[in-house]
Amino acid sequence: MATPSPSLTRFDTPGTPGAVILMLHGGKPRSGDVVDNRSASWQRSAWMARAIERQAHEAGASVWLLRYRERGWNGGADRTADARWALDEVRAAHGDVPVVLLGHSMGARVAVHVADDPSVTGVVALAPWWSDADPVRRLAGRALVAAHGRRDRITSFAHTRRFVERARSVATSAELVDMGMLGHYMLGRADRWNDVAIESSLRLLAPATRRSRD
């Protein structure tokens, strides 16, 4: 069987974008399953992409959603390679426009492992799957916003809080948004998750987009 390739679903703003929000969906700790249209993790990010598309376009930003080759983190090397491929695709299409990585669950873990890419200005992490072993050094010079609900039984609010505290030593800013009594899958109060996603992404992009216009 041929090895699957990563792919991108693009919600492009008319004309040339001033920035790109690159979305990274969730997954599983270990799985070799191909990500297809039935993947709930991919579907959740696709719903969010469509929900935030209008506001992103009004701000001059395109929204791109990466589809990994496989569902699993599987040690991280392949998923980070997928994300770095997507960042190269952004540059090939639009040059050195600023990029915010918008990741949910495992996607937030992928994001902080590739945040050192020169196009990345920041990371917005929704219900992130982080451990104390995940690095913060790749966030040096970048901004971080992490949002987590206290009813999350899949990933840990406490781990997110500790990661944000560690990131403050290297990031330009690191913020934790307490989503209250919300769970992991962003289905309950999807409007709140969408608002945090787009407002945080555009806020992190604002300084870079201003510089690109100067």
XYZ file of N, CA and C in Angstrom:
642
model
N 0.842 -1.191 0.000
C 0.000 0.000 0.000
C 0.886 1.253 0.000
N 0.533 2.230 -0.834
C 1.303 3.465 -0.912
C 1.155 4.262 0.380
N 2.239 4.941 0.762
C 2.199 5.797 1.943
C 1.323 7.003 1.648
N 0.346 7.309 2.509
C -0.506 8.472 2.256
C 0.300 9.760 2.353
N -0.212 10.800 1.732
C 0.435 12.111 1.767
C -0.417 13.071 2.578
N 0.199 14.051 3.223
C -0.604 15.087 3.880
C -1.287 15.937 2.817
N -2.336 16.632 3.207
C -3.041 17.492 2.256
C -3.582 18.710 2.988
N -4.031 19.681 2.215
C -4.516 20.940 2.779
C -5.892 21.262 2.217
N -6.786 21.711 3.087
C -8.056 22.310 2.681
C -7.907 23.808 2.891
N -8.089 24.574 1.833
C -7.790 25.999 1.880
C -9.063 26.834 1.809
N -9.212 27.738 2.749
C -10.278 28.730 2.751
C -9.584 30.076 2.518
N -9.350 30.397 1.246
C -8.520 31.546 0.906
C -9.332 32.824 0.821
N -8.753 33.889 1.344
C -9.338 35.203 1.203
C -9.177 35.669 -0.236
N -10.125 36.447 -0.762
C -9.942 36.976 -2.113
C -8.670 37.819 -2.192
N -7.943 37.683 -3.268
C -6.708 38.428 -3.409
C -5.580 37.771 -2.638
N -4.538 38.540 -2.398
C -3.364 38.031 -1.698
C -3.536 38.198 -0.203
N -3.442 37.124 0.580
C -3.627 37.256 2.027
C -2.439 37.952 2.682
N -2.725 38.652 3.766
C -1.653 39.242 4.553
C -1.140 38.300 5.614
N -1.843 37.198 5.823
C -1.473 36.229 6.862
C -2.236 34.941 6.601
N -1.803 33.867 7.275
C -2.485 32.568 7.179
C -2.656 31.999 8.578
N -3.856 31.515 8.862
C -4.120 30.720 10.061
C -4.060 29.265 9.627
N -3.059 28.553 10.106
C -2.878 27.148 9.739
C -3.418 26.283 10.865
N -4.485 25.544 10.566
C -5.162 24.732 11.570
C -4.601 23.314 11.582
N -4.383 22.805 12.796
C -3.840 21.464 13.015
C -4.833 20.687 13.870
N -5.413 19.643 13.312
C -6.475 18.916 14.001
C -5.905 17.912 15.003
N -6.791 17.344 15.782
C -6.401 16.377 16.800
C -6.167 14.991 16.232
N -5.904 14.056 17.127
C -5.635 12.692 16.701
C -5.590 11.752 17.887
N -4.740 10.740 17.800
C -4.628 9.731 18.834
C -3.161 9.564 19.219
N -2.902 9.043 20.425
C -1.495 8.814 20.791
C -0.776 7.908 19.799
N -1.442 6.816 19.399
C -0.839 5.920 18.410
C -1.922 5.427 17.456
N -1.684 5.589 16.173
C -2.591 5.064 15.155
C -1.949 5.238 13.790
N -2.022 4.195 12.984
C -1.565 4.281 11.606
C -2.704 4.473 10.634
N -3.915 4.715 11.154
C -5.071 4.896 10.277
C -4.916 6.165 9.447
N -5.349 6.088 8.204
C -5.342 7.250 7.326
C -6.431 8.223 7.782
N -6.136 9.513 7.734
C -7.138 10.535 8.058
C -7.995 10.766 6.823
N -9.299 10.447 6.940
C -10.208 10.670 5.821
C -11.357 11.562 6.274
N -12.352 11.725 5.421
C -13.456 12.638 5.741
C -14.320 12.141 6.895
N -14.137 10.889 7.306
C -14.912 10.359 8.440
C -14.208 10.600 9.763
N -13.004 11.112 9.732
C -12.256 11.365 10.965
C -12.931 12.474 11.763
N -13.365 12.140 12.982
C -14.041 13.133 13.813
C -13.116 14.290 14.158
N -11.844 14.004 14.382
C -10.897 15.068 14.729
C -10.757 16.064 13.586
N -10.616 15.547 12.367
C -10.518 16.434 11.206
C -11.821 17.192 11.000
N -12.955 16.508 11.156
C -14.247 17.159 10.956
C -14.447 18.329 11.915
N -14.049 18.146 13.181
C -14.229 19.235 14.150
C -13.451 20.478 13.725
N -12.233 20.290 13.255
C -11.454 21.443 12.810
C -12.018 22.028 11.512
N -12.566 21.180 10.649
C -13.177 21.685 9.422
C -14.402 22.531 9.742
N -15.212 22.108 10.720
C -16.363 22.920 11.138
C -15.899 24.271 11.658
N -14.851 24.260 12.468
C -14.335 25.519 13.001
C -13.784 26.398 11.890
N -13.082 25.803 10.938
C -12.534 26.585 9.825
C -13.638 27.330 9.091
N -14.744 26.644 8.835
C -15.856 27.293 8.144
C -16.491 28.376 9.014
N -16.502 28.153 10.331
C -17.113 29.121 11.237
C -16.293 30.400 11.365
N -14.971 30.291 11.279
C -14.118 31.470 11.471
C -13.669 32.093 10.156
N -14.017 31.460 9.049
C -13.535 31.901 7.739
C -13.877 33.360 7.458
N -15.124 33.763 7.701
C -15.546 35.121 7.344
C -14.731 36.173 8.083
N -14.586 36.007 9.419
C -13.829 36.981 10.188
C -12.366 37.015 9.774
N -11.813 35.844 9.482
C -10.427 35.803 9.022
C -10.273 36.572 7.717
N -11.184 36.360 6.776
C -11.098 37.030 5.487
C -11.256 38.541 5.642
N -12.140 38.954 6.535
C -12.309 40.390 6.759
C -11.026 41.033 7.265
N -10.217 40.251 7.960
C -8.937 40.744 8.477
C -7.792 40.526 7.486
N -8.098 39.955 6.318
C -7.067 39.734 5.313
C -6.283 38.451 5.494
N -6.817 37.498 6.248
C -6.112 36.238 6.507
C -6.846 35.065 5.852
N -6.076 34.154 5.288
C -6.628 32.893 4.811
C -6.595 31.865 5.940
N -7.451 30.858 5.836
C -7.486 29.754 6.794
C -7.173 28.472 6.029
N -6.122 27.781 6.450
C -5.753 26.502 5.854
C -5.839 25.421 6.912
N -6.377 24.273 6.535
C -6.496 23.133 7.445
C -5.660 21.982 6.915
N -4.688 21.573 7.721
C -3.839 20.436 7.364
C -4.531 19.126 7.698
N -4.407 18.168 6.790
C -4.829 16.793 7.056
C -3.571 15.933 7.120
N -3.295 15.367 8.300
C -2.093 14.546 8.452
C -2.182 13.267 7.619
N -1.019 12.664 7.446
C -0.990 11.372 6.751
C -1.669 10.284 7.578
N -1.462 10.307 8.882
C -2.029 9.297 9.777
C -2.597 9.977 11.010
N -3.467 9.273 11.719
C -4.149 9.863 12.870
C -3.270 9.969 14.106
N -2.265 9.121 14.222
C -1.518 9.030 15.468
C -0.361 10.003 15.574
N -0.070 10.402 16.820
C 1.145 11.153 17.125
C 2.363 10.283 16.825
N 2.317 9.056 17.297
C 3.313 8.033 16.937
C 4.748 8.505 17.170
N 4.977 9.184 18.266
C 6.309 9.675 18.576
C 6.595 11.061 18.055
N 5.764 11.568 17.144
C 5.832 12.965 16.745
C 6.551 13.283 15.455
N 7.498 12.460 15.030
C 8.323 12.837 13.881
C 7.496 13.022 12.608
N 6.569 12.110 12.351
C 5.789 12.199 11.117
C 4.794 13.360 11.151
N 4.170 13.590 12.307
C 3.201 14.692 12.373
C 3.894 16.049 12.277
N 5.059 16.184 12.885
C 5.767 17.449 12.745
C 6.263 17.627 11.311
N 6.624 16.535 10.653
C 7.006 16.627 9.241
C 5.817 17.086 8.398
N 4.623 16.573 8.699
C 3.421 17.018 7.986
C 3.225 18.525 8.155
N 3.367 19.012 9.389
C 3.150 20.436 9.652
C 4.213 21.298 8.976
N 5.454 20.841 8.997
C 6.510 21.619 8.322
C 6.304 21.621 6.808
N 5.785 20.532 6.262
C 5.420 20.509 4.840
C 4.366 21.576 4.559
N 3.343 21.676 5.432
C 2.277 22.660 5.234
C 2.828 24.083 5.299
N 3.748 24.343 6.219
C 4.354 25.673 6.313
C 5.158 25.996 5.054
N 5.827 24.998 4.504
C 6.521 25.215 3.232
C 5.525 25.530 2.111
N 4.364 24.892 2.144
C 3.335 25.155 1.141
C 2.804 26.578 1.260
N 2.657 27.076 2.469
C 2.240 28.471 2.659
C 3.250 29.407 2.000
N 4.540 29.170 2.257
C 5.570 30.035 1.672
C 5.596 29.932 0.148
N 5.398 28.722 -0.364
C 5.395 28.555 -1.814
C 4.248 29.332 -2.460
N 3.118 29.406 -1.765
C 1.948 30.088 -2.313
C 1.981 31.591 -2.090
N 2.463 32.019 -0.913
C 2.285 33.426 -0.519
C 3.553 34.108 -0.010
N 4.684 33.453 -0.085
C 5.907 34.071 0.412
C 5.947 34.072 1.932
N 6.609 35.064 2.483
C 6.861 35.083 3.925
C 5.747 35.775 4.706
N 4.491 35.411 4.435
C 3.406 35.975 5.231
C 3.433 35.361 6.634
N 3.004 36.119 7.643
C 2.982 35.561 8.994
C 1.929 34.475 9.131
N 2.227 33.499 9.974
C 1.351 32.348 10.189
C 1.101 32.176 11.686
N -0.156 31.972 12.050
C -0.496 31.502 13.390
C -0.922 30.047 13.276
N -0.391 29.220 14.152
C -0.782 27.812 14.221
C -1.940 27.678 15.191
N -3.081 27.174 14.711
C -4.283 26.999 15.519
C -4.518 25.504 15.668
N -4.164 24.953 16.821
C -4.212 23.514 16.997
C -5.173 23.080 18.088
N -5.865 21.978 17.845
C -6.739 21.379 18.850
C -6.140 20.060 19.316
N -6.066 19.858 20.625
C -5.638 18.593 21.216
C -4.254 18.196 20.698
N -4.140 17.081 19.985
C -2.837 16.696 19.454
C -2.284 17.759 18.516
N -3.165 18.480 17.827
C -2.710 19.540 16.941
C -1.955 20.634 17.674
N -2.326 20.882 18.939
C -1.593 21.860 19.742
C -0.209 21.335 20.099
N -0.100 20.035 20.291
C 1.224 19.442 20.531
C 2.091 19.566 19.286
N 1.534 19.256 18.132
C 2.274 19.436 16.887
C 2.727 20.895 16.761
N 1.831 21.824 17.083
C 2.126 23.247 16.904
C 3.352 23.693 17.681
N 3.456 23.295 18.945
C 4.596 23.786 19.732
C 5.900 23.114 19.327
N 5.813 21.986 18.623
C 7.032 21.333 18.130
C 7.535 21.960 16.831
N 6.696 22.726 16.127
C 7.131 23.362 14.873
C 7.062 24.879 14.954
N 6.856 25.421 16.150
C 6.686 26.868 16.309
C 7.946 27.649 15.986
N 9.085 26.967 15.865
C 10.332 27.650 15.525
C 10.451 27.959 14.039
N 9.481 27.548 13.242
C 9.500 27.878 11.823
C 9.517 29.402 11.658
N 10.313 29.937 10.719
C 10.457 31.391 10.614
C 9.172 32.137 10.271
N 8.181 31.469 9.694
C 6.923 32.145 9.365
C 5.973 32.258 10.551
N 6.194 31.463 11.576
C 5.240 31.380 12.689
C 5.433 32.547 13.650
N 4.341 33.255 13.922
C 4.361 34.342 14.900
C 3.751 33.938 16.236
N 2.960 32.877 16.243
C 2.356 32.457 17.494
C 1.561 31.182 17.350
N 1.127 30.676 18.506
C 0.348 29.441 18.590
C -0.903 29.709 19.400
N -2.051 29.260 18.882
C -3.300 29.228 19.633
C -3.649 27.764 19.829
N -3.721 27.343 21.083
C -3.897 25.935 21.433
C -5.238 25.747 22.128
N -6.074 24.867 21.595
C -7.401 24.605 22.138
C -7.419 23.208 22.748
N -7.736 23.128 24.046
C -7.726 21.849 24.753
C -6.468 21.058 24.440
N -5.301 21.659 24.616
C -4.064 21.023 24.137
C -3.710 19.741 24.868
N -3.096 18.846 24.115
C -2.514 17.632 24.694
C -1.019 17.888 24.873
N -0.659 18.322 26.057
C 0.735 18.594 26.393
C 1.135 17.790 27.614
N 2.410 17.494 27.696
C 2.964 16.856 28.883
C 4.121 17.718 29.379
N 4.640 17.370 30.532
C 5.776 18.118 31.074
C 7.039 17.910 30.245
N 7.017 16.926 29.341
C 8.183 16.665 28.494
C 8.175 17.486 27.212
N 7.045 18.110 26.872
C 6.989 18.893 25.639
C 7.809 20.167 25.780
N 8.546 20.540 24.733
C 9.468 21.670 24.844
C 8.745 23.012 24.741
N 9.301 24.019 25.415
C 8.830 25.388 25.228
C 9.831 26.207 24.424
N 11.036 25.701 24.219
C 12.089 26.507 23.606
C 11.747 26.933 22.185
N 10.925 26.163 21.488
C 10.590 26.524 20.113
C 9.606 27.690 20.048
N 9.088 28.110 21.192
C 8.209 29.279 21.261
C 8.989 30.568 21.485
N 10.294 30.502 21.522
C 11.099 31.701 21.744
C 10.765 32.755 20.688
N 10.415 33.962 21.149
C 10.079 35.038 20.240
C 8.689 34.953 19.652
N 7.903 33.955 20.058
C 6.521 33.803 19.590
C 5.552 34.028 20.749
N 4.288 34.198 20.418
C 3.242 34.358 21.430
C 2.423 33.070 21.523
N 1.867 32.827 22.703
C 1.078 31.623 22.954
C -0.221 31.992 23.653
N -1.322 31.460 23.154
C -2.610 31.492 23.847
C -3.102 30.056 23.936
N -3.403 29.599 25.142
C -3.932 28.249 25.353
C -5.285 28.351 26.042
N -6.280 27.666 25.508
C -7.627 27.661 26.082
C -7.982 26.232 26.480
N -8.468 26.075 27.717
C -8.767 24.729 28.204
C -9.983 24.783 29.120
N -10.849 23.774 28.996
C -11.997 23.648 29.859
C -11.722 22.738 31.042
N -12.399 22.980 32.144
C -12.146 22.221 33.371
C -12.909 20.903 33.441
N -13.788 20.645 32.468
C -14.449 19.339 32.398
C -13.779 18.422 31.379
N -12.630 18.812 30.908
C -11.897 17.999 29.939
C -11.384 16.745 30.631
N -11.799 15.572 30.152
C -11.335 14.305 30.703
C -10.387 13.585 29.743
N -10.034 14.244 28.647
C -9.139 13.654 27.661
C -7.736 14.235 27.814
N -7.644 15.531 27.921
C -6.363 16.198 28.165
C -6.468 16.994 29.464
N -5.343 17.462 29.949
C -5.259 17.969 31.324
C -5.142 19.485 31.394
N -6.113 20.104 32.075
C -6.038 21.544 32.344
C -4.773 21.862 33.135
N -4.429 21.011 34.103
C -3.242 21.263 34.939
C -1.971 21.223 34.105
N -1.867 20.277 33.169
C -0.694 20.218 32.301
C -0.604 21.470 31.426
N -1.769 21.927 30.938
C -1.767 23.142 30.127
C -1.288 24.334 30.942
N -1.780 24.460 32.166
C -1.355 25.576 33.027
C 0.153 25.533 33.266
N 0.692 24.348 33.519
C 2.139 24.248 33.753
C 2.933 24.578 32.489
N 2.438 24.130 31.338
C 3.142 24.426 30.093
C 3.174 25.933 29.842
N 2.041 26.597 30.042
C 1.982 28.044 29.837
C 2.943 28.757 30.785
N 3.001 28.307 32.029
C 3.929 28.918 32.976
C 5.371 28.745 32.521
N 5.713 27.557 32.005
C 7.072 27.341 31.510
C 7.353 28.192 30.275
N 6.355 28.343 29.421
C 6.547 29.081 28.174
C 6.826 30.563 28.417
N 6.369 31.075 29.534
C 6.575 32.507 29.809
C 8.050 32.880 29.895
N 8.916 31.897 30.100
C 10.345 32.205 30.188
C 10.964 32.486 28.824
N 10.291 32.082 27.737
C 10.867 32.253 26.397
C 9.940 32.967 25.423
N 8.640 32.838 25.592
C 7.685 33.424 24.647
C 7.550 34.927 24.877
N 7.130 35.642 23.836
C 6.879 37.067 24.003
C 5.680 37.292 24.918
N 4.741 36.363 24.915
C 3.616 36.363 25.848
C 3.062 34.953 25.889
N 2.478 34.581 27.021
C 1.883 33.250 27.180
C 0.661 33.395 28.076
N -0.485 33.065 27.540
C -1.766 33.327 28.203
C -2.586 32.039 28.294
N -3.214 31.838 29.423
C -4.137 30.719 29.611
C -5.553 31.255 29.697
N -6.427 30.774 28.821
C -7.839 31.136 28.833
C -8.605 29.993 29.485
N -9.202 30.260 30.635
C -9.990 29.262 31.348
C -11.383 29.218 30.725
N -11.716 28.109 30.080
C -13.009 27.965 29.407
C -14.110 27.494 30.349
N -13.830 27.459 31.644
C -14.857 27.078 32.602
C -15.214 25.610 32.490
N -16.476 25.305 32.666
C -16.906 23.918 32.737
C -17.245 23.351 31.367
N -16.277 23.455 30.469
C -16.423 22.880 29.134
C -15.503 21.675 28.994
N -15.861 20.784 28.053
C -15.101 19.563 27.854
C -14.116 19.670 26.712
N -13.715 18.514 26.197
C -12.585 18.450 25.278
C -12.948 18.692 23.820
N -14.115 18.239 23.397
C -14.346 18.094 21.967
C -14.905 19.329 21.276
N -15.097 20.420 21.997
C -15.524 21.703 21.438
C -16.921 21.629 20.807
N -17.718 20.666 21.260
C -19.085 20.545 20.756
C -20.049 21.360 21.615
N -19.890 21.294 22.943
C -20.642 22.158 23.825
C -20.092 23.577 23.759
N -20.990 24.540 23.506
C -20.603 25.946 23.355
C -19.539 26.116 22.286
N -19.798 25.534 21.132
C -18.865 25.674 20.011
C -18.639 27.134 19.667
N -19.649 27.974 19.907
C -19.494 29.392 19.602
C -18.389 30.028 20.438
N -18.264 29.622 21.710
C -17.201 30.158 22.556
C -15.837 29.712 22.083
N -15.716 28.445 21.722
C -14.442 27.960 21.193
C -14.076 28.694 19.906
N -15.061 28.887 19.023
C -14.796 29.592 17.768
C -14.352 31.030 18.023
N -15.016 31.694 18.977
C -14.655 33.081 19.287
C -13.223 33.177 19.810
N -12.869 32.289 20.737
C -11.502 32.300 21.264
C -10.504 32.012 20.148
N -10.842 31.065 19.275
C -9.930 30.683 18.197
C -9.641 31.854 17.272
N -10.681 32.509 16.765
C -10.447 33.555 15.774
C -9.939 34.833 16.423
N -10.481 35.203 17.581
C -10.029 36.443 18.210
C -8.572 36.333 18.637
N -8.180 35.198 19.188
C -6.786 35.019 19.598
C -5.860 34.973 18.392
N -6.262 34.261 17.345
C -5.426 34.156 16.151
C -5.190 35.524 15.528
N -6.238 36.311 15.383
C -6.084 37.623 14.760
C -5.288 38.567 15.656
N -5.436 38.433 16.956
C -4.654 39.273 17.880
C -3.164 38.949 17.768
N -2.815 37.669 17.660
C -1.412 37.307 17.534
C -0.845 37.697 16.166
N -1.706 37.753 15.171
C -1.238 38.135 13.845
C -1.130 39.640 13.662
N -1.828 40.419 14.474
C -1.935 41.860 14.232
C -0.586 42.558 14.139
N 0.358 42.360 15.079
C 1.640 43.080 14.956
C 2.392 42.721 13.684
N 2.360 41.445 13.317
C 3.098 41.005 12.135
C 2.449 41.548 10.856
N 1.115 41.562 10.812
C 0.455 42.064 9.613
C 0.655 43.567 9.477
N 0.722 44.281 10.611
C 1.025 45.711 10.537
C 2.431 45.931 9.975
N 3.400 45.117 10.420
C 4.758 45.254 9.914
C 4.807 44.951 8.411
N 4.011 43.964 7.966
C 4.045 43.602 6.551
C 3.465 44.700 5.674
N 2.600 45.563 6.261
C 2.020 46.650 5.473
C 2.888 47.908 5.483
N 3.794 48.008 6.444
C 4.624 49.216 6.582
C 5.657 49.320 5.445
